[in-house]
XYZ file of C-alpha atoms in Angstrom:
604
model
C -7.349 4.818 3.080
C -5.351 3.608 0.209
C -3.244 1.156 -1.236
C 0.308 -0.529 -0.650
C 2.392 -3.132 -2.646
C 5.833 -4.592 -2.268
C 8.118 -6.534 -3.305
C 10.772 -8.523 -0.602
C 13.720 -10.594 -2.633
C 17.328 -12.412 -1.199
C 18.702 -12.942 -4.862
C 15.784 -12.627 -7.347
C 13.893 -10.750 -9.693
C 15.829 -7.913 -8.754
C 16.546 -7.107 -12.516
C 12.808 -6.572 -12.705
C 11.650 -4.711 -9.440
C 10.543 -1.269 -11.421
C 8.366 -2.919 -13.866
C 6.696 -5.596 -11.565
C 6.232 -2.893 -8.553
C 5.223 -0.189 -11.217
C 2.283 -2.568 -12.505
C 1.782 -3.618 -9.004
C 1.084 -0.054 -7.540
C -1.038 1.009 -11.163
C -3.312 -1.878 -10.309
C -3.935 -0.058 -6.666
C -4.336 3.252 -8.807
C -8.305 3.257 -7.883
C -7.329 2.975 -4.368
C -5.768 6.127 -3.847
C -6.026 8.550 -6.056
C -4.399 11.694 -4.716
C -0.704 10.533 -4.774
C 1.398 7.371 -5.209
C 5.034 6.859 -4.497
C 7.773 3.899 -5.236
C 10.966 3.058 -2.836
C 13.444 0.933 -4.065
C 15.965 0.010 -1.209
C 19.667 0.634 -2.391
C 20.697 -2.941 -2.413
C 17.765 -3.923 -4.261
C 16.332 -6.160 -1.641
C 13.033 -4.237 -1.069
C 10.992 -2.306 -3.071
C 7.628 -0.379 -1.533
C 4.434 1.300 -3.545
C 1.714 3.568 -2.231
C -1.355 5.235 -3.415
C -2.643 7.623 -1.316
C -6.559 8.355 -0.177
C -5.780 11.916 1.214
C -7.846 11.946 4.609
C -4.842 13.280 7.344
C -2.554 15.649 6.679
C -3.984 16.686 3.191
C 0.022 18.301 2.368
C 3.021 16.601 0.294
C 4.097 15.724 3.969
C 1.899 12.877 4.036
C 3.680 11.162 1.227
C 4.344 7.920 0.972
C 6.078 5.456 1.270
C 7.765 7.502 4.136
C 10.857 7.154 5.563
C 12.669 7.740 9.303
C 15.060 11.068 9.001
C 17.928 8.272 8.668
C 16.301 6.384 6.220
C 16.462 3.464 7.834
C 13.114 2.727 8.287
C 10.268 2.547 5.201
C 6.467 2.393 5.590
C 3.729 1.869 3.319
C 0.195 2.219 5.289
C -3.479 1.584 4.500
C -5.651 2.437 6.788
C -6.426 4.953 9.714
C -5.177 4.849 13.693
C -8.271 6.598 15.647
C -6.037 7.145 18.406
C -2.655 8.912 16.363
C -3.071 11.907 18.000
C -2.573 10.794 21.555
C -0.190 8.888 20.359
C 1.715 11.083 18.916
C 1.712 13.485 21.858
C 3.038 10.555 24.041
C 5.974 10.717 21.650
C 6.833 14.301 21.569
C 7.156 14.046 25.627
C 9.356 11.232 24.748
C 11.685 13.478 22.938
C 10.222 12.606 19.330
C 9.859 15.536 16.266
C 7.674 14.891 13.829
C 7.586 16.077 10.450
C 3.982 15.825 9.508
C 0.540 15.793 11.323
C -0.168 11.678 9.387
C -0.772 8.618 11.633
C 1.741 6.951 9.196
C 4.300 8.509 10.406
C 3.443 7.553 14.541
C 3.509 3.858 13.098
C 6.752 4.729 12.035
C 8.281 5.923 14.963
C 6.215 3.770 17.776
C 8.113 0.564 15.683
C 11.353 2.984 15.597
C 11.358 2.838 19.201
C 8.942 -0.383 20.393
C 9.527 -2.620 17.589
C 6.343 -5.622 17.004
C 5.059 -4.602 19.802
C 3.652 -1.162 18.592
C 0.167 -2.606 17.102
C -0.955 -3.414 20.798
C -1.102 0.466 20.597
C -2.904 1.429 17.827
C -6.469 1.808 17.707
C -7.983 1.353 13.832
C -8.014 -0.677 10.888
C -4.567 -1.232 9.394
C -2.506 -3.161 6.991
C 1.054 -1.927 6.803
C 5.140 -3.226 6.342
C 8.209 -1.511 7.559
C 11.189 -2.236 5.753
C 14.343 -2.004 7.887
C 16.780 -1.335 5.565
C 20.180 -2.126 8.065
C 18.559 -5.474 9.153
C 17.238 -6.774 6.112
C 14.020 -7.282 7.253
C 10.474 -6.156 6.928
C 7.583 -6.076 9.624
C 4.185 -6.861 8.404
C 0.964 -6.307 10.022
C -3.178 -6.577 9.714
C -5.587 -5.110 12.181
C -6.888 -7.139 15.055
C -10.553 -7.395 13.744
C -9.655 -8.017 9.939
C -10.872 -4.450 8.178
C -7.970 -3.794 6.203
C -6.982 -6.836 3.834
C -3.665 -7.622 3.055
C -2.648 -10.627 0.890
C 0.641 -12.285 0.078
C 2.421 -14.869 -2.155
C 5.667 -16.732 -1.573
C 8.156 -18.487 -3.541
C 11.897 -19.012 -3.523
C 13.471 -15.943 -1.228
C 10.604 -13.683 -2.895
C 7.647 -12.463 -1.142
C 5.014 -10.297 -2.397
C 2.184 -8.616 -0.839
C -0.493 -5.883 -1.475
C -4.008 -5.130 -0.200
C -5.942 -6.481 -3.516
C -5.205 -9.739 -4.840
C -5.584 -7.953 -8.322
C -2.147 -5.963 -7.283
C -0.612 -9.913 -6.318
C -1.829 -10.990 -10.598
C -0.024 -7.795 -12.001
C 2.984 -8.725 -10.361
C 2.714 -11.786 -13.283
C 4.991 -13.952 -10.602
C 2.335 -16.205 -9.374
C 0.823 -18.322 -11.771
C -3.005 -18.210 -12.070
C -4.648 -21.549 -10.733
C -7.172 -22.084 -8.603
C -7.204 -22.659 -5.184
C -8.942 -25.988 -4.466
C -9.343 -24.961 -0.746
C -10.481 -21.771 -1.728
C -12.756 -22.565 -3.496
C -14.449 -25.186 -1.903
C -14.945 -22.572 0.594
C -16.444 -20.023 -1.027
C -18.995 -22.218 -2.740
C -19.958 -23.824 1.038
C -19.937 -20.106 2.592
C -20.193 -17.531 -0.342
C -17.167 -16.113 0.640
C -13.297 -17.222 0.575
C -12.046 -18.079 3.917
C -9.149 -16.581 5.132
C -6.227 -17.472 5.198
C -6.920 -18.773 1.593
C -7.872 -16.985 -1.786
C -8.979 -18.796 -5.123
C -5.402 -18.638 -6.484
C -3.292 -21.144 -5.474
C -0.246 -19.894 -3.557
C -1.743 -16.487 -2.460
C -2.785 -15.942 0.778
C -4.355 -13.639 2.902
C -2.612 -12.453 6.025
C -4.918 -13.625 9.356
C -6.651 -10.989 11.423
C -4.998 -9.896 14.057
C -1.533 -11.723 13.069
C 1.919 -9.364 11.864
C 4.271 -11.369 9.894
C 8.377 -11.126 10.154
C 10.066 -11.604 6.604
C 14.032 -11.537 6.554
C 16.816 -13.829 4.300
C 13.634 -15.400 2.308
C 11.982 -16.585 4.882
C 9.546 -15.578 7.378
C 6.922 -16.642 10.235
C 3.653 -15.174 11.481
C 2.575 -14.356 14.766
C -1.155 -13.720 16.429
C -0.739 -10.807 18.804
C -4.501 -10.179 19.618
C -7.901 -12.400 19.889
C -11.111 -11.295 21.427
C -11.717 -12.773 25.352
C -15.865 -13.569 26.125
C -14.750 -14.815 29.368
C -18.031 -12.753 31.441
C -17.629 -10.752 34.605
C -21.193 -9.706 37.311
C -22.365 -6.831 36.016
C -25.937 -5.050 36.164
C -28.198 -4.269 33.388
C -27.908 -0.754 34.243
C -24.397 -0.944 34.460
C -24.283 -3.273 30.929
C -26.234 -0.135 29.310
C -23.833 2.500 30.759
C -20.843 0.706 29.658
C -22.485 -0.382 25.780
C -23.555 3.508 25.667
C -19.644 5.099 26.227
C -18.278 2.625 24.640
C -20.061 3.267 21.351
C -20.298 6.966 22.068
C -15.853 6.659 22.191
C -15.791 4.721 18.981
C -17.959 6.941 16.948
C -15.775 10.364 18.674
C -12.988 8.369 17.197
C -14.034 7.171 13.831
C -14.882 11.238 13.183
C -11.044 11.667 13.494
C -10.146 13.273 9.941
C -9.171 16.240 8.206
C -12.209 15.838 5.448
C -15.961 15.741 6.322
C -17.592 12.306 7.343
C -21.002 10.998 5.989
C -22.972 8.044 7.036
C -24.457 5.372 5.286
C -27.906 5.154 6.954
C -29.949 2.128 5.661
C -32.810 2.719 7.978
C -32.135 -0.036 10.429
C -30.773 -0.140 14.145
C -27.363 -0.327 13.515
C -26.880 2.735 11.624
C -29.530 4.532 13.063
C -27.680 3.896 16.366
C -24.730 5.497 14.669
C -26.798 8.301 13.513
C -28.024 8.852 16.806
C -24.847 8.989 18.586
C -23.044 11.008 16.131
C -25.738 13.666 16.559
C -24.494 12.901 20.370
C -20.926 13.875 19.309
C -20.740 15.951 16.111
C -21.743 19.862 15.498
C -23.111 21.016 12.316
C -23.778 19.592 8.701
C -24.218 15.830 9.483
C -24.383 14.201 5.487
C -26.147 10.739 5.114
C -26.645 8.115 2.571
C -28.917 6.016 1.587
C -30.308 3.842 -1.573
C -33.981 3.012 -2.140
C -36.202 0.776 -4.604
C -39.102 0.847 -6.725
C -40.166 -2.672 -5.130
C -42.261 -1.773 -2.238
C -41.607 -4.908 -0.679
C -38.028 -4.076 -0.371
C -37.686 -0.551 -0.342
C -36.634 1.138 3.122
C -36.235 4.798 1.572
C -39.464 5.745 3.642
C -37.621 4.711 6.788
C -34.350 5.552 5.760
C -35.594 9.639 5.260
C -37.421 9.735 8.569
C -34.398 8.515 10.538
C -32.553 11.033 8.492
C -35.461 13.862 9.473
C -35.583 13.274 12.933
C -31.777 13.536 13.149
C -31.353 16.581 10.625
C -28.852 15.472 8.582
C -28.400 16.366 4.948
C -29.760 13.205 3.551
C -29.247 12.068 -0.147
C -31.507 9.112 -1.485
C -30.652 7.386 -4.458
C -33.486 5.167 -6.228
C -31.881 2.004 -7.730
C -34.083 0.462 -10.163
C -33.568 -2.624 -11.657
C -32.710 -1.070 -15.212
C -30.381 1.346 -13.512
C -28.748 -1.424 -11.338
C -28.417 -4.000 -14.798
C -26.487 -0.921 -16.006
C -24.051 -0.702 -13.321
C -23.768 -4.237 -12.944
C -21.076 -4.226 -16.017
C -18.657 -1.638 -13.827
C -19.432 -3.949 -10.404
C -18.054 -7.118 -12.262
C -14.841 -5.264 -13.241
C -14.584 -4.234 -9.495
C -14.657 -7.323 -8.017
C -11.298 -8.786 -6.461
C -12.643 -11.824 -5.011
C -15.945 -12.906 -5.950
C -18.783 -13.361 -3.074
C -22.641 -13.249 -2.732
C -22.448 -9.531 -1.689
C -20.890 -6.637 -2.497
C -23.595 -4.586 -5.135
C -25.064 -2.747 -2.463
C -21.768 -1.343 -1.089
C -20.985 -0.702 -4.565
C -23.921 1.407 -5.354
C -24.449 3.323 -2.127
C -20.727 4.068 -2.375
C -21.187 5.518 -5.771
C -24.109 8.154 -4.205
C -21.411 9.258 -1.795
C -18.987 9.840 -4.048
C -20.884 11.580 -6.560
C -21.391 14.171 -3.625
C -17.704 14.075 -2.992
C -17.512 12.930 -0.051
C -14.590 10.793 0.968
C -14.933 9.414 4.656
C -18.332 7.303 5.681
C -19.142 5.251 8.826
C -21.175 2.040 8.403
C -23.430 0.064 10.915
C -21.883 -3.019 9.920
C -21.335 -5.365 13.082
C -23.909 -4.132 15.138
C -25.397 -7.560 14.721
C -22.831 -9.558 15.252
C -22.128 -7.829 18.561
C -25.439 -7.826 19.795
C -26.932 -10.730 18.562
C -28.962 -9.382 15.634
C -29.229 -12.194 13.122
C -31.531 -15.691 13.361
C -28.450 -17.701 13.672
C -28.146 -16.584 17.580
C -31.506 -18.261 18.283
C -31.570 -20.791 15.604
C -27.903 -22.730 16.233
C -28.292 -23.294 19.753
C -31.560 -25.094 18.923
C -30.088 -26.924 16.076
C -26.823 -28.062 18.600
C -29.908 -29.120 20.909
C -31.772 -31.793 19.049
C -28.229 -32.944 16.682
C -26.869 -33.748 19.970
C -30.261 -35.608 20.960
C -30.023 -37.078 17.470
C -26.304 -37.857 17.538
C -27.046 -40.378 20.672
C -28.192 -42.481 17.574
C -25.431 -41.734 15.481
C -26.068 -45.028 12.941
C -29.596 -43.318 12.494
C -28.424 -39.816 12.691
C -25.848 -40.481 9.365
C -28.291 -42.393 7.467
C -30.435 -39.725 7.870
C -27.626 -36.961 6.873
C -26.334 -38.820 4.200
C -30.055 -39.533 2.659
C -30.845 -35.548 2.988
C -27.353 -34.635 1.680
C -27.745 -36.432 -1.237
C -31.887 -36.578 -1.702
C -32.739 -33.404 -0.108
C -35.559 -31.435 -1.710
C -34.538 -27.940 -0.648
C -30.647 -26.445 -0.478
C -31.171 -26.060 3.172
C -32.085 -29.791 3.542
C -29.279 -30.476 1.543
C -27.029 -28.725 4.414
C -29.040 -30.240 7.028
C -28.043 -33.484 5.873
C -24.508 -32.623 6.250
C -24.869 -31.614 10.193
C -26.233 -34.976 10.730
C -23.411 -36.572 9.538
C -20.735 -34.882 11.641
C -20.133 -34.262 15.349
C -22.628 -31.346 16.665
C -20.564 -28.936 17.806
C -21.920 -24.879 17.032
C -18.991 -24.598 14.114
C -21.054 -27.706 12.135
C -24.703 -25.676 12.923
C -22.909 -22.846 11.783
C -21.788 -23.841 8.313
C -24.980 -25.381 7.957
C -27.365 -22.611 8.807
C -24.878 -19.700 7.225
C -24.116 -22.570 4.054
C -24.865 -21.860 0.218
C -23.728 -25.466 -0.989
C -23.666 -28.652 0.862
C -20.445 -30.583 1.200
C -21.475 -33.017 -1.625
C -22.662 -30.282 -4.146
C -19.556 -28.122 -3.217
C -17.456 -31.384 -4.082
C -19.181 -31.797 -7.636
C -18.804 -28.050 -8.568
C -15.201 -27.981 -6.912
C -14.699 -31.236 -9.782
C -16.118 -29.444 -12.499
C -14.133 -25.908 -12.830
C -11.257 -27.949 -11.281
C -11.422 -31.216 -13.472
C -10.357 -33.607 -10.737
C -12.299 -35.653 -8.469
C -12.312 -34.989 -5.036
C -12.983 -37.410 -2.140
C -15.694 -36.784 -0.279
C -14.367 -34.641 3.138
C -10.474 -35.506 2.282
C -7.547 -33.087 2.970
C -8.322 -30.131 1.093
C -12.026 -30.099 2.296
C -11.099 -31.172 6.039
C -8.993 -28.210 6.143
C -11.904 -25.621 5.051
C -13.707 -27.470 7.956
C -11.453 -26.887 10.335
C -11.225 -23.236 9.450
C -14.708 -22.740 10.499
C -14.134 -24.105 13.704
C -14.057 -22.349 17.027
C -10.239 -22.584 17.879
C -11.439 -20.532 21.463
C -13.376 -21.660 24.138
C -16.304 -18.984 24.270
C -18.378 -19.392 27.409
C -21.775 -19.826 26.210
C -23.272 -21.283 22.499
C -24.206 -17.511 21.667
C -20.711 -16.192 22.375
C -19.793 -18.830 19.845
C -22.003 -17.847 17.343
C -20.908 -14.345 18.269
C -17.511 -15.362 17.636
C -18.119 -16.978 14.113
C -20.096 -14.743 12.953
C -17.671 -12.349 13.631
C -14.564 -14.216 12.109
C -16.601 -16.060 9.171
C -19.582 -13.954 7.860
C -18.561 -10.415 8.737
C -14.446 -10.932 8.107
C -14.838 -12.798 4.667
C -17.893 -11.162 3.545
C -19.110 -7.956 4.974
C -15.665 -6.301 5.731
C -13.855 -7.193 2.400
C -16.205 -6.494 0.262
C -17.191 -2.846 1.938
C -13.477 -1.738 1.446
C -12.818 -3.357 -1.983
C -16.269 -1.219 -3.027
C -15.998 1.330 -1.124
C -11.924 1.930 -2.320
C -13.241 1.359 -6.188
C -15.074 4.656 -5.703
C -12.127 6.440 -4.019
C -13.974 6.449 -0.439
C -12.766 5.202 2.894
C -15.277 3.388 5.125
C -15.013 3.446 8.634
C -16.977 0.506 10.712
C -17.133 2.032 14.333
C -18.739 -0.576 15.713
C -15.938 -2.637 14.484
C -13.377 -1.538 16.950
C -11.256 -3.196 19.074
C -11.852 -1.236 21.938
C -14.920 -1.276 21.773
C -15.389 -4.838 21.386
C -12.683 -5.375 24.538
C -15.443 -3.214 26.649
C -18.252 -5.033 26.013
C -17.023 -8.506 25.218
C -17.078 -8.974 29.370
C -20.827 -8.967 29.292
C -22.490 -12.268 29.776
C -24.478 -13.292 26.335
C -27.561 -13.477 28.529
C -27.215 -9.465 28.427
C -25.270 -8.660 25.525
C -27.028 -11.019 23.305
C -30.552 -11.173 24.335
C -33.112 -11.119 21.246
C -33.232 -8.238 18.665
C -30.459 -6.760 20.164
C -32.348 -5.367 22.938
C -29.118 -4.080 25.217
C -28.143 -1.937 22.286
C -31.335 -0.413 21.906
C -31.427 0.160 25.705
C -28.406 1.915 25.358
C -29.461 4.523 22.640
C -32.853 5.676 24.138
C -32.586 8.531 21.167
C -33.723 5.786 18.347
C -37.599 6.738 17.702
C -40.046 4.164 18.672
C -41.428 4.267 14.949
C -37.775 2.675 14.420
C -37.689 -0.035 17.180
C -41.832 -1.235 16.477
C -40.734 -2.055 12.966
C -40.087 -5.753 12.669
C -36.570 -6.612 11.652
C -35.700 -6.311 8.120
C -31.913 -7.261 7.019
C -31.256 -4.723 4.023
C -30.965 -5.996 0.518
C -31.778 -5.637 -3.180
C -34.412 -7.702 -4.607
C -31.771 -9.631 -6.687
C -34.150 -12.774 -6.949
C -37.090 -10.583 -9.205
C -34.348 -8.687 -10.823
C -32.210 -11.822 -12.176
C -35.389 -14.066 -13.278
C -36.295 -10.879 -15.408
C -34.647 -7.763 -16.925
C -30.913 -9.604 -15.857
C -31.379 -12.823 -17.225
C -29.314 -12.245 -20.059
C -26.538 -11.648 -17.483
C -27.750 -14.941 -15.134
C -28.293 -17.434 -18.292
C -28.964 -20.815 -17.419
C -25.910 -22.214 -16.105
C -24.521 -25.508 -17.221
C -23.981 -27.013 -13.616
C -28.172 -26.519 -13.153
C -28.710 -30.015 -14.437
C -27.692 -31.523 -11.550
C -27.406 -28.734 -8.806
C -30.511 -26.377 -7.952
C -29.769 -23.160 -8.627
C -33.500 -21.107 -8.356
C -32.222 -19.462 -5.161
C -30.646 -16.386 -6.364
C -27.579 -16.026 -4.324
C -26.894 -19.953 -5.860
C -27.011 -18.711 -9.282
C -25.123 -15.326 -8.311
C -22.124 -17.520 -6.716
C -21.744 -19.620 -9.969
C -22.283 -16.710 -12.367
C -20.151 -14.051 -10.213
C -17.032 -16.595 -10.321
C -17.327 -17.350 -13.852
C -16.832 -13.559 -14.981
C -14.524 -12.688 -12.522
C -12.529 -16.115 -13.543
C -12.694 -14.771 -17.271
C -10.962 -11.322 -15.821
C -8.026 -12.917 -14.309
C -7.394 -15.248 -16.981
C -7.172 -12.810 -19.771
């Protein structure tokens, strides 16, 4: 894991490529602290920074940005390729000589010799360019599922990109304004929606998309989407093909040259991986976990069982509310996009790398591929009766635009918003998943902006449209699948576990985040794959205790909403927006706080 910059120009700011790529790649410094390298193409067209995570190939041959023996070609990689090393065998038979034992430099040579087409080949999370330094050009690409995060900005025939958006600011090229679209989305879904980020002109390259810059210009292409279409299969056979599936991806996300933990929260998911590593791995097995004082919210109990009955070397770390307030300081200054998540990646990430370890796996997606949240039962009821309700669409708005407006509760508030729009699964979604409605969103979107927005006009339209399902899924839950997939775990979940986890110098591998995986199992029908409390994935690990799977479903996380009316209300004060917006839900007042100091950061 680490970080990469760069810097693409036809005619300008060529004057200044050291300093802006210097500040560039210091900003990245926390991302890869074991080495860090500059290329500066001789006609001053390009210019490339690294910092390296040392995880293959510990030697100076892993140094980047790398270069073909011709220097023709120039790479700057974050990220890992699970597969490298059968890759990289392929290419030896092929007549290929390699210089080091990195999957950098198999990227290097698969685009040597295949060109765009090499990331149908690689198996991982990724976010690299490839300068081509007799065509001008520069090949730019992000990981099918959205892991690895790569963001860009664009004016005149310059182009700039890196994985943080706090590398993009120290270029000082883009000015600092918000995003209206970005924001607007992040206060509807506590996240910013890709493509867009909260400063205006930045953007985040799509999942699964590689970019082609050249003369000042350049164009984006999708190359990979996930396919639900469902193919007759058993339930025996659905469990046989879940169970090697998962058992490939976790033999594959152990590739590395540096011992792997676990984060092990004491739920199914990483249990399961737990489990299955146990299934694959010899010898010391590390695991990590975080507990609380609150009894109401503390899984350390479960968390050290799982951890017994497996025999890892387990390492619990009690956060207490005093101890989190005190960390809370460092978190802020961490931050590269604000969200409602985030602290407890933070904080377990910390525990691991106070025991220096450098490489963990995370459970994260086991929900979203096997149906473990509320939203796979509660939207298709919700699309049920708004499309009884919608038959009496004069009634049906009056109603939404009454609740949007005179709503009681935030989620009436949302509900009121569903009413008034067509009831398709997107609309359930961004109700059911919302943290503002579309009217309060509006009125916060006016104040830090200071214009007035019309209710659902461009800007807001377009946010909407983001959310929707631009595939035709099969069944409701394979749409929910879907979106939760692309919304809540791509814009939330994923970028917020590698900006935490890469603040702490530690890479975080999501196996069941894995394209192949995902292409396996995608083929069973929902009925199967889907069913309630993800009952095919349990099927397929019959190792997880029954003391794990009798426990009724808890989703991890902190008790924020004691801790912030208490001992961190001086960092929570009463915000000036409450007047008129309620904000006694805790992840409301986090969104509003959360923004305002990381707004004061980029701004200074």
């Amino acid at each position: 894991m680490c970080g990469i910059a760069g810097i693409l120009t036809k005619n300008q700011y060529q004057e200044q490529l050291e300093p802006t790529i210097q500040r560039m790649q210091i900003a990245l410094r926390h991302r890869g602290p074991d080495d860090a390298g500059i290329f500066i193409a001789p006609e001053r067209q390009a210019a490339l920074a690294h910092t390296r995570l040392s995880i293959l190939d510990l030697s100076s041959a892993g140094h980047q940005p790398m270069s073909t023996p011709d220097g023709r070609y120039w790479i700057t990689f974050n990220g890992e390729i699970y597969n490298f090393q059968q890759l990289r065998r392929d290419l030896i038979n092929q007549g290929e000589k390699f210089n080091s034992q990195t999957d950098t430099e198999v990227i290097l040579k698969l685009y040597q010799r295949l060109g765009t087409v090499c990331v149908q080949y690689l198996r991982g999370m990724f976010a690299f360019a490839i300068w081509d330094d007799v065509e001008k050009t520069c090949f730019l690409a992000r990981d099918p599922l959205g892991i690895k995060p790569l963001y860009y900005w664009q004016s005149g025939s310059t182009f700039i990109f890196a994985s943080e958006l706090r590398a993009i600011l120290a270029s000082r090229l883009p000015a600092v304004n918000l995003s209206m679209q970005g924001l607007y989305g992040y206060l509807v879904t506590g996240s910013v929606p890709e493509p867009h980020t909260l400063i205006e002109g930045v953007h985040c390259l799509n999942a699964g998309h590689h970019l082609h810059w050249q003369a000042g210009s350049f164009t984006q292409k999708q190359y990979w989407q996930v396919d639900f279409t469902p193919q007759q299969i058993t339930l025996e056979q659905a469990r046989k093909q879940v169970r090697n599936a998962l058992i490939d991806s976790i033999k594959h996300h152990f590739v590395s040259d540096v011992p792997v933990g676990v984060f092990l929260s004491g739920g199914i998911d990483s249990s399961a991986v737990v489990a299955l590593a146990r299934q694959t791995q010899t010898g010391v097995l590390k695991t990590y976990s975080i507990a609380f004082e609150e009894s109401a919210w503390n899984e350390g109990e479960i968390s050290s069982k799982i951890a017994h009955t497996f025999e890892t070397e387990h390492t619990e770390h009690i956060i207490t509310s005093a101890l989190g307030k005190s960390l809370f300081s460092q978190f802020i200054e961490t931050i590269d996009q604000p969200s409602i998540d985030g602290f407890n990646t933070f904080c377990v990430s910390q525990v691991a790398h106070n025991d220096s370890t450098k490489v963990v796996l995370s459970g994260l997606g086991g929900d979203e591929l096997f149906g473990g949240y509320k939203a796979f039962q509660q939207i298709p009821k919700m699309l049920r009766w708004g499309q009884q309700f919608h038959k009496f669409s004069p009634i049906s708005n009056s109603l939404g635009k009454a609740l949007a407006h005179w709503g009681k509760s935030p989620k009436q508030k949302r509900l009121g918003d569903f009413l008034q729009q067509k009831p398709t699964t997107a609309a359930a979604y961004r109700s059911f998943r919302g943290i503002f409605s579309q009217t309060e969103a509006g009125k916060i979107t006016q104040h830090y902006l200071k214009q007035l927005p019309t209710p659902v006009s461009g800007w807001q339209q377009d946010i909407i449209n983001n959310t929707a399902i631009s595939q035709n899924p099969p069944s409701v839950e394979d749409e929910v699948s879907l979106l939760e997939l692309s919304q809540y775990m791509r814009n939330q979940l994923l970028r917020d576990s590698d900006v935490m986890s890469m603040a702490w110098g530690l890479e975080l591998r999501v196996p069941f985040v894995d394209r192949v995986l995902l292409e396996t199992i995608a083929s069973i029908p929902s009925a199967m794959r889907l069913a309630p409390s993800k009952q095919l994935l349990i099927e397929a690990i019959p190792e997880l205790p029954s003391y794990l799977l009798n426990r009724p479903k808890r989703g991890f996380s902190f008790p924020f909403q004691q801790w912030i009316d208490q001992e961190w209300s001086d960092y929570f004060p009463v915000h000036e927006l409450n007047k008129n917006i309620d904000l006694n839900l805790w992840y409301r007042r986090w969104s509003l706080v959360i923004l305002d100091y990381w707004l004061q950061q980029v701004t200074n």
